[in-house]
């Protein structure tokens, strides 16, 4: 490999990791150490910040809440998107192209526009401050995304397979679950990854739609401002813990990422 | 082979249609409803017709001037980050290792910033760029360059741009990498036989193969930077002054900060229409590109 390429990549990776390292570094420091001096690594590493998060219910329940609505949203998005993506990939029907564009345009809609109306809407139907409200709200951009990605994978499956299955006497639901879904399993995996990703990182809507019971962890983090000033160590530790689930998920799907991006549909 | 015409396909699309209509159309109707009214608190609403829209589109009024400023700021921001992220993303994609364990490791590191919640991204950079406790701010100030993102406009902009580059260049890189992987080895062998230079290979083989994914990368980066909210809000809160107040930030300030629901709603509608228009242009270009490819 030519040297210039190694240099570009190394520098870029360094640039990506440095801010994360700094956060991790800070999470192991005491607050006194953080504010009194600049140290490149913790002089007296402490787990105190993490201990506080794991023992305080108002902290760790944030993680549970986030996980709940992310999981709910991923399942909902995929379940709804599967038949729709199949329709788009296999049939023509009145208004299909317009419908597809309209769906996609919702992926591009700014959440800031929807924050207030969502608040009113979900309060009116009594879902405010539940994980379901956030999961449904995130469907706004995740369902179109799921349709888009799945449609790409489904179009890669030859239509002859459908026809052969019907000739063999398969009913549509049986064909879809038994034959078709296994064929696009990697596509479903990639879709789940992106649904997870966008639901996990979004906060504006998640915070608007929750107050106490379903508050996401990322919103809990704003609490670290106390009377005695910022609790930087605690903030950093909470931040590090929000990076962990994402990192784990990437590790599991690392071999599919490139495939998912290859469709150019994110 | 053309797809068969089947109107029953609508039944398959129906669930998606209902859920997206529920989360998109009903809220939009609420917004339209607000946008023609004025409110003075206590949930009292007054008919205002298209008054807010007239204000909004006239830069000499308070509201119009404010919107235009935020819009320009946002467009400038989008232009800057595209100008940095697209070339950098291509460069990173071209530098990816070809095979072995290093590919997986690099992919994981590259994707990492994208999976961090957006306000944590803001927090990371808020800390990292602080002059007292952040490595970047400390080092830059030690080098004798005055840098303080809470007080100085230029510093604030640089911080936000660098943060966005940190956050999203990987998306461009991964998209381009995927595009590059679809190039058969035979192309490169043919180029080597012809004695093509590195530049010629890039211009004639790699770039044309990437044009579709690049278009998508530009679309996604443009759209997402055009509606950016959380990250700059956490870092600068829109300041110093209004210097990093982008459209979404301004909108939330107007709606939830000042409870000017009518103005905010009118702004939402115009903002949404702009995005829709840009989106449509990209979509048309993309489907043309696909059609030409057959």
Coordinates of C-alpha atoms in Angstrom, one line a residue:
Chain A
X1 CA 0.0 0.0 0.0
X2 CA 1.4 3.4 -1.0
X3 CA 2.6 5.5 1.9
X4 CA 0.5 8.5 1.2
X5 CA -2.7 6.5 1.5
X6 CA -1.6 5.1 4.9
X7 CA -0.9 8.6 6.1
X8 CA -4.3 10.0 5.0
X9 CA -6.1 7.1 6.7
X10 CA -4.0 7.2 9.9
X11 CA -4.5 11.0 10.3
X12 CA -8.2 10.7 9.7
X13 CA -8.6 7.9 12.2
X14 CA -6.5 9.8 14.7
X15 CA -8.9 12.8 14.2
X16 CA -11.9 10.6 14.8
X17 CA -10.6 9.0 17.9
X18 CA -8.9 11.9 19.7
X19 CA -12.2 13.6 20.9
X20 CA -13.6 10.3 21.9
X21 CA -10.3 9.5 23.8
X22 CA -10.6 12.8 25.6
X23 CA -14.1 12.0 26.7
X24 CA -13.1 8.5 28.0
X25 CA -10.1 10.1 29.7
X26 CA -12.2 12.6 31.5
X27 CA -14.7 10.0 32.6
X28 CA -12.0 8.3 34.7
X29 CA -11.0 11.5 36.3
X30 CA -12.3 13.1 39.5
X31 CA -13.8 16.5 39.0
X32 CA -11.0 18.2 40.9
X33 CA -8.5 16.7 38.6
X34 CA -10.4 17.9 35.5
X35 CA -10.7 21.5 36.6
X36 CA -7.3 21.9 38.2
X37 CA -5.0 20.9 35.4
X38 CA -4.5 19.5 31.9
X39 CA -3.5 15.8 32.1
X40 CA -3.3 13.6 29.1
X41 CA -4.4 10.6 31.1
X42 CA -6.0 10.2 34.5
X43 CA -3.5 10.6 37.3
X44 CA -5.6 8.7 39.7
X45 CA -8.1 6.6 37.7
X46 CA -11.4 6.4 39.4
X47 CA -14.6 4.4 38.6
X48 CA -16.6 6.7 40.8
X49 CA -18.4 8.4 37.9
X50 CA -19.5 5.1 36.5
X51 CA -20.5 3.8 39.9
X52 CA -22.8 6.7 40.3
X53 CA -24.6 6.1 37.0
X54 CA -25.1 2.4 37.6
X55 CA -26.4 2.8 41.2
X56 CA -28.8 5.8 40.5
X57 CA -32.1 4.7 39.0
X58 CA -32.7 8.2 37.5
X59 CA -29.5 7.6 35.5
X60 CA -29.7 4.1 34.4
X61 CA -33.4 4.1 33.7
X62 CA -32.6 6.6 30.9
X63 CA -30.7 3.8 29.1
X64 CA -33.5 1.4 29.6
X65 CA -36.0 4.0 28.2
X66 CA -33.8 4.7 25.2
X67 CA -33.4 1.0 24.4
X68 CA -37.1 0.5 24.7
X69 CA -38.1 3.0 22.1
X70 CA -35.2 2.2 19.8
X71 CA -36.1 -1.5 19.8
X72 CA -39.8 -0.7 19.4
X73 CA -39.2 1.6 16.5
X74 CA -36.9 -0.8 14.7
X75 CA -39.4 -3.6 14.9
X76 CA -42.3 -1.3 13.9
X77 CA -40.4 0.2 11.0
X78 CA -39.3 -3.1 9.5
X79 CA -42.7 -4.8 10.0
X80 CA -44.5 -2.0 8.2
X81 CA -41.9 -1.5 5.5
X82 CA -41.5 -5.1 4.4
X83 CA -44.9 -5.4 2.5
X84 CA -44.6 -1.8 1.2
X85 CA -41.1 -2.4 -0.1
X86 CA -42.3 -5.6 -1.8
X87 CA -45.1 -3.7 -3.5
X88 CA -42.7 -1.0 -4.8
X89 CA -40.1 -3.5 -6.0
X90 CA -42.6 -5.9 -7.7
X91 CA -45.6 -3.9 -9.0
X92 CA -46.6 -0.8 -10.8
X93 CA -49.7 0.9 -9.4
X94 CA -51.4 4.3 -9.7
X95 CA -49.2 7.0 -8.1
X96 CA -46.4 4.7 -7.1
X97 CA -43.6 7.1 -8.1
X98 CA -45.2 10.0 -6.4
X99 CA -45.9 8.0 -3.3
X100 CA -42.3 6.9 -3.2
X101 CA -41.0 10.4 -3.5
X102 CA -43.5 11.6 -0.8
X103 CA -42.3 8.9 1.5
X104 CA -38.7 9.8 0.9
X105 CA -39.3 13.5 1.4
X106 CA -40.3 12.7 5.0
X107 CA -36.8 11.4 5.6
X108 CA -35.6 14.9 4.8
X109 CA -38.2 16.8 6.8
X110 CA -36.6 18.8 9.7
X111 CA -37.5 17.4 13.1
X112 CA -37.6 20.9 14.4
X113 CA -40.8 21.5 12.4
X114 CA -42.5 18.5 13.9
X115 CA -41.5 19.0 17.6
X116 CA -44.4 21.1 18.7
X117 CA -47.2 19.5 16.6
X118 CA -46.0 16.1 17.8
X119 CA -46.2 17.3 21.4
X120 CA -49.8 18.3 20.9
X121 CA -50.7 15.2 18.9
X122 CA -49.3 12.7 21.4
X123 CA -50.6 14.6 24.4
X124 CA -54.1 14.5 22.8
X125 CA -54.1 10.8 22.3
X126 CA -52.6 10.1 25.7
X127 CA -49.3 8.7 24.6
X128 CA -47.1 11.5 25.9
X129 CA -44.1 10.3 28.0
X130 CA -44.3 6.7 26.8
X131 CA -41.7 4.8 24.8
X132 CA -44.4 4.1 22.2
X133 CA -44.8 7.8 21.5
X134 CA -41.1 8.2 20.7
X135 CA -41.1 5.0 18.7
X136 CA -44.0 6.2 16.6
X137 CA -42.5 9.7 16.1
X138 CA -39.3 8.2 14.9
X139 CA -41.3 6.2 12.3
X140 CA -41.6 9.6 10.5
X141 CA -38.0 9.2 9.1
X142 CA -37.3 5.5 9.8
X143 CA -40.2 3.9 7.9
X144 CA -39.4 5.8 4.6
X145 CA -35.7 4.9 5.1
X146 CA -36.6 1.2 5.7
X147 CA -38.8 1.1 2.6
X148 CA -36.0 2.6 0.6
X149 CA -33.3 0.2 1.7
X150 CA -35.5 -2.9 1.6
X151 CA -36.8 -2.0 -1.8
X152 CA -33.2 -2.0 -3.1
X153 CA -32.5 -5.4 -1.6
X154 CA -35.8 -6.9 -2.9
X155 CA -35.2 -5.6 -6.4
X156 CA -32.0 -7.6 -6.4
X157 CA -34.0 -10.9 -6.0
X158 CA -35.1 -12.2 -9.4
X159 CA -38.9 -12.1 -9.9
X160 CA -38.8 -15.7 -11.3
X161 CA -38.4 -16.9 -7.7
X162 CA -41.9 -15.5 -6.8
X163 CA -43.4 -17.1 -9.9
X164 CA -41.9 -20.5 -9.2
X165 CA -43.1 -20.4 -5.7
X166 CA -46.7 -19.7 -6.8
X167 CA -46.5 -22.6 -9.3
X168 CA -45.3 -24.8 -6.5
X169 CA -48.5 -24.0 -4.6
X170 CA -47.2 -21.6 -2.0
X171 CA -49.7 -19.1 -0.7
X172 CA -48.4 -15.5 -0.6
X173 CA -47.9 -15.2 3.2
X174 CA -46.1 -18.6 3.3
X175 CA -43.9 -17.6 0.3
X176 CA -43.1 -14.3 1.9
X177 CA -42.0 -15.7 5.2
X178 CA -40.5 -19.0 4.2
X179 CA -38.8 -18.1 1.0
X180 CA -38.6 -14.4 0.4
X181 CA -37.5 -13.2 3.8
X182 CA -34.5 -15.5 4.2
X183 CA -33.4 -14.3 0.7
X184 CA -33.2 -10.7 1.9
X185 CA -32.0 -11.5 5.4
X186 CA -28.9 -9.4 5.1
X187 CA -31.1 -6.6 3.8
X188 CA -33.3 -6.8 6.8
X189 CA -30.1 -6.7 9.0
X190 CA -28.8 -3.6 7.3
X191 CA -32.2 -1.9 7.6
X192 CA -32.4 -2.8 11.3
X193 CA -28.9 -1.3 11.7
X194 CA -29.9 2.0 10.1
X195 CA -33.2 2.2 12.0
X196 CA -31.4 1.6 15.2
X197 CA -28.8 4.2 14.3
X198 CA -31.2 7.0 13.5
X199 CA -33.6 6.3 16.4
X200 CA -30.7 6.1 18.8
X201 CA -29.0 9.3 17.8
X202 CA -32.1 11.5 17.5
X203 CA -32.9 13.6 20.5
X204 CA -35.0 16.6 19.7
X205 CA -38.2 14.6 19.2
X206 CA -37.3 12.1 21.9
X207 CA -36.9 14.8 24.4
X208 CA -40.0 16.8 23.3
X209 CA -42.2 13.7 23.7
X210 CA -41.1 12.6 27.1
X211 CA -40.8 14.2 30.6
X212 CA -40.1 11.7 33.3
X213 CA -41.1 8.1 32.7
X214 CA -39.7 7.6 29.3
X215 CA -36.9 10.1 29.3
X216 CA -34.0 9.1 27.1
X217 CA -30.5 8.9 28.5
X218 CA -29.2 11.6 26.3
X219 CA -31.7 14.0 27.8
X220 CA -30.8 12.9 31.3
X221 CA -27.3 14.1 30.7
X222 CA -28.4 17.7 30.8
X223 CA -28.9 17.2 34.5
X224 CA -25.2 17.3 35.3
X225 CA -25.3 21.1 35.8
X226 CA -25.6 21.4 39.5
X227 CA -25.3 24.2 42.0
X228 CA -21.6 23.6 42.4
X229 CA -21.0 24.0 38.7
X230 CA -20.7 21.3 35.9
X231 CA -20.0 17.8 37.0
X232 CA -17.7 17.1 34.1
X233 CA -16.6 13.6 35.1
X234 CA -20.2 12.4 35.4
X235 CA -21.2 14.0 32.1
X236 CA -18.2 12.3 30.4
X237 CA -19.0 8.9 31.9
X238 CA -22.6 9.2 30.8
X239 CA -21.4 10.2 27.3
X240 CA -19.0 7.2 27.1
X241 CA -21.9 4.9 28.1
X242 CA -24.0 6.2 25.2
X243 CA -21.2 5.4 22.7
X244 CA -21.0 1.8 23.9
X245 CA -24.3 0.4 22.4
X246 CA -23.5 2.0 19.0
X247 CA -20.0 0.5 19.0
X248 CA -21.4 -2.9 19.9
X249 CA -24.0 -2.8 17.1
X250 CA -21.4 -1.7 14.5
X251 CA -19.1 -4.6 15.6
X252 CA -21.9 -7.1 15.0
X253 CA -22.8 -5.8 11.6
X254 CA -19.4 -4.7 10.4
X255 CA -19.4 -7.2 7.5
X256 CA -22.8 -5.9 6.3
X257 CA -22.1 -2.2 6.5
X258 CA -20.3 -2.0 3.2
X259 CA -23.0 -4.1 1.6
X260 CA -25.7 -1.7 2.9
X261 CA -23.8 1.3 1.7
X262 CA -23.2 -0.3 -1.6
X263 CA -26.8 0.2 -2.4
X264 CA -26.2 3.8 -1.9
X265 CA -29.4 4.0 0.1
X266 CA -29.0 5.4 3.6
Chain B
X1 CA -38.8 -6.8 -18.1
X2 CA -41.4 -4.2 -17.0
X3 CA -43.1 -4.6 -13.6
X4 CA -46.7 -5.9 -13.9
X5 CA -49.4 -3.4 -13.2
X6 CA -51.3 -4.4 -10.0
X7 CA -53.5 -2.0 -8.1
X8 CA -53.8 -4.4 -5.2
X9 CA -50.2 -3.4 -4.3
X10 CA -51.8 -0.4 -2.7
X11 CA -52.9 -2.8 0.1
X12 CA -49.3 -3.6 0.9
X13 CA -48.4 0.1 1.0
X14 CA -51.4 1.0 3.1
X15 CA -49.8 0.4 6.6
X16 CA -46.8 2.6 5.7
X17 CA -49.1 5.2 4.2
X18 CA -51.2 5.3 7.3
X19 CA -48.3 5.6 9.8
X20 CA -46.5 8.2 7.8
X21 CA -49.6 10.1 7.2
X22 CA -50.3 10.0 10.9
X23 CA -46.8 11.3 11.8
X24 CA -46.5 13.7 8.9
X25 CA -49.8 14.9 7.6
X26 CA -51.6 15.5 10.9
X27 CA -48.7 17.5 12.4
X28 CA -48.3 19.4 9.2
X29 CA -52.0 20.3 9.3
X30 CA -51.6 21.6 12.8
X31 CA -48.7 23.7 11.6
X32 CA -50.7 25.1 8.7
X33 CA -53.5 25.9 11.1
X34 CA -51.1 27.8 13.5
X35 CA -49.5 29.6 10.6
X36 CA -52.6 31.6 9.8
X37 CA -53.3 32.6 13.4
X38 CA -51.8 34.8 16.1
X39 CA -51.7 33.9 19.8
X40 CA -51.3 36.0 22.9
X41 CA -51.0 33.2 25.4
X42 CA -53.8 31.6 27.3
X43 CA -54.5 29.6 24.2
X44 CA -56.4 32.4 22.6
X45 CA -56.0 32.4 18.9
X46 CA -56.8 35.1 16.4
X47 CA -57.1 34.8 12.6
X48 CA -54.2 36.4 10.9
X49 CA -54.6 35.1 7.3
X50 CA -51.4 35.1 5.3
X51 CA -49.9 37.9 7.4
X52 CA -47.0 35.9 8.7
X53 CA -46.1 34.6 5.3
X54 CA -46.0 38.2 3.9
X55 CA -43.7 39.2 6.8
X56 CA -41.6 36.1 6.4
X57 CA -40.9 36.7 2.7
X58 CA -40.2 40.4 3.1
X59 CA -36.6 40.8 4.4
X60 CA -37.3 44.4 5.6
X61 CA -39.5 43.1 8.4
X62 CA -38.2 41.7 11.7
X63 CA -39.3 38.2 11.0
X64 CA -38.3 38.2 7.3
X65 CA -34.9 39.6 8.1
X66 CA -34.3 37.0 10.8
X67 CA -35.4 34.2 8.6
X68 CA -33.2 35.3 5.7
X69 CA -30.2 35.6 8.0
X70 CA -30.7 32.2 9.4
X71 CA -31.2 30.8 5.9
X72 CA -28.0 32.4 4.6
X73 CA -26.1 31.2 7.6
X74 CA -27.4 27.7 7.0
X75 CA -26.6 27.7 3.3
X76 CA -23.1 29.0 4.0
X77 CA -22.6 26.2 6.6
X78 CA -23.9 23.5 4.2
X79 CA -21.6 24.8 1.4
X80 CA -18.6 24.8 3.7
X81 CA -19.1 21.3 5.1
X82 CA -19.9 19.9 1.6
X83 CA -16.7 21.5 0.3
X84 CA -14.7 19.8 3.0
X85 CA -16.5 16.5 3.5
X86 CA -16.9 15.4 -0.1
X87 CA -13.2 15.6 -1.1
X88 CA -12.0 14.4 2.3
X89 CA -14.5 11.5 2.2
X90 CA -13.3 10.5 -1.3
X91 CA -9.7 10.7 -0.1
X92 CA -10.5 8.5 2.9
X93 CA -12.4 6.0 0.7
X94 CA -9.5 5.8 -1.7
X95 CA -7.1 5.1 1.2
X96 CA -9.1 2.2 2.6
X97 CA -7.1 -1.0 3.0
X98 CA -8.0 -3.5 0.3
X99 CA -8.6 -6.6 2.5
X100 CA -7.8 -8.4 5.7
X101 CA -8.8 -7.6 9.3
X102 CA -7.8 -4.0 8.8
X103 CA -10.9 -3.4 6.6
X104 CA -13.3 -4.5 9.3
X105 CA -11.4 -2.5 12.0
X106 CA -11.3 0.6 9.9
X107 CA -15.0 0.4 9.0
X108 CA -15.9 0.1 12.7
X109 CA -13.8 3.1 13.6
X110 CA -15.2 5.1 10.7
X111 CA -18.8 4.4 11.6
X112 CA -18.3 5.1 15.3
X113 CA -19.0 8.9 15.2
X114 CA -22.3 8.3 13.3
X115 CA -23.7 6.2 16.1
X116 CA -23.2 8.6 18.9
X117 CA -26.3 10.4 20.0
X118 CA -26.3 13.9 18.5
X119 CA -26.3 15.8 21.7
X120 CA -23.4 13.6 23.0
X121 CA -21.5 14.6 19.8
X122 CA -22.2 18.2 20.9
X123 CA -21.0 17.5 24.4
X124 CA -17.8 15.8 23.2
X125 CA -16.9 18.8 21.1
X126 CA -18.1 21.3 23.8
X127 CA -15.6 19.6 26.1
X128 CA -12.9 19.0 23.6
X129 CA -12.8 22.6 22.3
X130 CA -12.9 24.3 25.7
X131 CA -9.9 26.3 26.5
X132 CA -9.7 25.3 30.1
X133 CA -10.4 21.6 30.1
X134 CA -10.5 20.6 26.5
X135 CA -7.4 19.3 24.7
X136 CA -8.1 21.1 21.4
X137 CA -8.9 24.5 22.9
X138 CA -6.0 24.3 25.3
X139 CA -3.4 23.3 22.7
X140 CA -4.6 26.0 20.2
X141 CA -4.5 28.7 22.8
X142 CA -1.1 27.6 24.0
X143 CA 0.2 27.9 20.5
X144 CA -0.7 31.6 20.8
X145 CA -3.8 31.5 18.6
X146 CA -6.8 33.1 20.4
X147 CA -9.6 30.6 20.3
X148 CA -12.8 30.7 22.3
X149 CA -16.0 29.4 20.8
X150 CA -18.3 31.0 23.3
X151 CA -17.1 34.5 22.7
X152 CA -15.7 34.7 19.2
X153 CA -17.8 34.1 16.1
X154 CA -15.0 32.7 13.9
X155 CA -14.0 30.2 16.6
X156 CA -17.6 29.2 17.0
X157 CA -17.9 28.6 13.3
X158 CA -14.7 26.6 13.1
X159 CA -15.7 24.5 16.0
X160 CA -19.0 23.7 14.5
X161 CA -17.6 23.0 11.0
X162 CA -14.9 20.7 12.4
X163 CA -17.4 19.0 14.5
X164 CA -19.6 18.3 11.5
X165 CA -16.6 17.1 9.5
X166 CA -15.8 14.8 12.4
X167 CA -19.3 13.6 12.7
X168 CA -20.3 13.0 9.0
X169 CA -17.3 12.7 6.7
X170 CA -17.4 8.9 7.4
X171 CA -20.8 8.8 5.8
X172 CA -19.4 10.1 2.5
X173 CA -16.3 7.9 2.9
X174 CA -18.4 4.8 3.5
X175 CA -20.7 5.5 0.6
X176 CA -17.7 6.1 -1.7
X177 CA -16.0 3.0 -0.5
X178 CA -19.0 1.0 -1.3
X179 CA -19.1 2.5 -4.8
X180 CA -15.4 1.8 -5.3
X181 CA -15.8 -1.9 -4.3
X182 CA -18.3 -2.4 -7.1
X183 CA -15.5 -1.7 -9.7
X184 CA -14.3 -5.0 -11.2
X185 CA -10.6 -5.7 -11.0
X186 CA -10.5 -6.0 -14.7
X187 CA -10.9 -2.3 -15.0
X188 CA -7.7 -1.6 -13.0
X189 CA -5.8 -4.3 -14.9
X190 CA -6.8 -2.7 -18.2
X191 CA -5.7 0.7 -16.9
X192 CA -2.4 -0.7 -15.8
X193 CA -1.8 -2.2 -19.3
X194 CA -2.6 1.1 -20.9
X195 CA -0.1 2.7 -18.5
X196 CA -2.7 5.1 -17.1
X197 CA -1.6 7.4 -14.3
X198 CA -3.1 7.4 -10.8
X199 CA -5.0 10.6 -11.7
X200 CA -6.3 9.1 -15.0
X201 CA -7.5 6.0 -13.2
X202 CA -9.4 8.2 -10.7
X203 CA -10.9 10.5 -13.3
X204 CA -11.9 7.8 -15.8
X205 CA -12.7 4.8 -13.7
X206 CA -13.3 5.6 -10.1
X207 CA -15.1 8.9 -10.2
X208 CA -17.7 7.8 -12.9
X209 CA -18.4 4.7 -10.8
X210 CA -18.9 6.7 -7.7
X211 CA -21.2 9.4 -9.2
X212 CA -24.4 7.8 -8.0
X213 CA -23.3 7.3 -4.4
X214 CA -21.7 10.7 -4.5
X215 CA -25.0 12.2 -5.5
X216 CA -26.7 10.5 -2.6
X217 CA -23.9 11.5 -0.2
X218 CA -24.3 15.2 -1.3
X219 CA -28.1 14.9 -1.0
X220 CA -27.9 13.4 2.5
X221 CA -25.2 15.7 3.8
X222 CA -26.9 18.8 2.3
X223 CA -30.3 17.9 3.8
X224 CA -29.0 16.9 7.2
X225 CA -26.8 20.0 7.5
X226 CA -29.7 22.1 6.3
X227 CA -31.8 20.9 9.2
X228 CA -29.0 20.6 11.8
X229 CA -30.1 21.4 15.3
X230 CA -28.8 19.4 18.2
X231 CA -25.1 19.5 17.8
X232 CA -24.6 23.3 17.3
X233 CA -27.3 23.9 19.9
X234 CA -25.4 22.0 22.5
X235 CA -22.0 23.6 21.6
X236 CA -22.9 27.2 21.1
X237 CA -26.6 27.5 21.7
X238 CA -26.8 29.5 18.5
X239 CA -24.3 32.1 19.7
X240 CA -22.2 34.1 20.2
X241 CA -25.1 36.5 19.5
X242 CA -27.0 34.9 16.6
X243 CA -23.9 34.0 14.7
X244 CA -24.5 30.2 14.7
X245 CA -28.3 30.3 14.7
X246 CA -29.3 28.0 11.9
X247 CA -32.9 27.7 10.6
X248 CA -33.9 24.8 12.9
X249 CA -32.4 26.5 15.9
X250 CA -34.2 29.8 15.1
X251 CA -37.4 27.9 14.6
X252 CA -37.2 26.2 18.0
X253 CA -36.3 29.5 19.6
X254 CA -39.3 31.1 18.1
X255 CA -41.7 28.3 18.8
X256 CA -40.7 27.0 22.2
X257 CA -38.7 30.0 23.5
X258 CA -41.0 32.8 22.6
X259 CA -44.1 30.9 22.0
X260 CA -44.7 32.8 18.7
X261 CA -46.5 29.8 17.3
X262 CA -48.0 31.6 14.3
X263 CA -44.6 33.0 13.1
X264 CA -42.8 29.7 13.9
X265 CA -45.5 27.7 12.0
X266 CA -45.3 30.0 8.9
X267 CA -41.5 29.6 9.0
X268 CA -41.9 25.8 9.3
X269 CA -44.0 25.7 6.2
X270 CA -41.7 27.8 4.1
X271 CA -38.6 25.9 5.4
X272 CA -40.3 22.6 4.6
X273 CA -41.2 23.8 1.1
X274 CA -37.6 24.8 0.4
X275 CA -36.4 21.4 1.5
X276 CA -39.1 19.6 -0.6
X277 CA -38.1 21.6 -3.7
X278 CA -34.4 20.8 -3.3
X279 CA -35.2 17.2 -2.6
X280 CA -37.3 16.9 -5.7
X281 CA -34.5 18.2 -7.9
X282 CA -32.1 15.6 -6.5
X283 CA -34.6 12.9 -6.8
X284 CA -35.3 13.8 -10.5
X285 CA -31.6 13.9 -11.3
X286 CA -31.1 10.5 -9.5
X287 CA -33.9 8.7 -11.3
X288 CA -32.7 10.1 -14.6
X289 CA -29.3 8.7 -13.8
X290 CA -30.7 5.3 -13.0
X291 CA -32.9 5.3 -16.1
X292 CA -29.9 6.1 -18.3
X293 CA -28.0 3.2 -16.7
X294 CA -31.0 1.0 -17.5

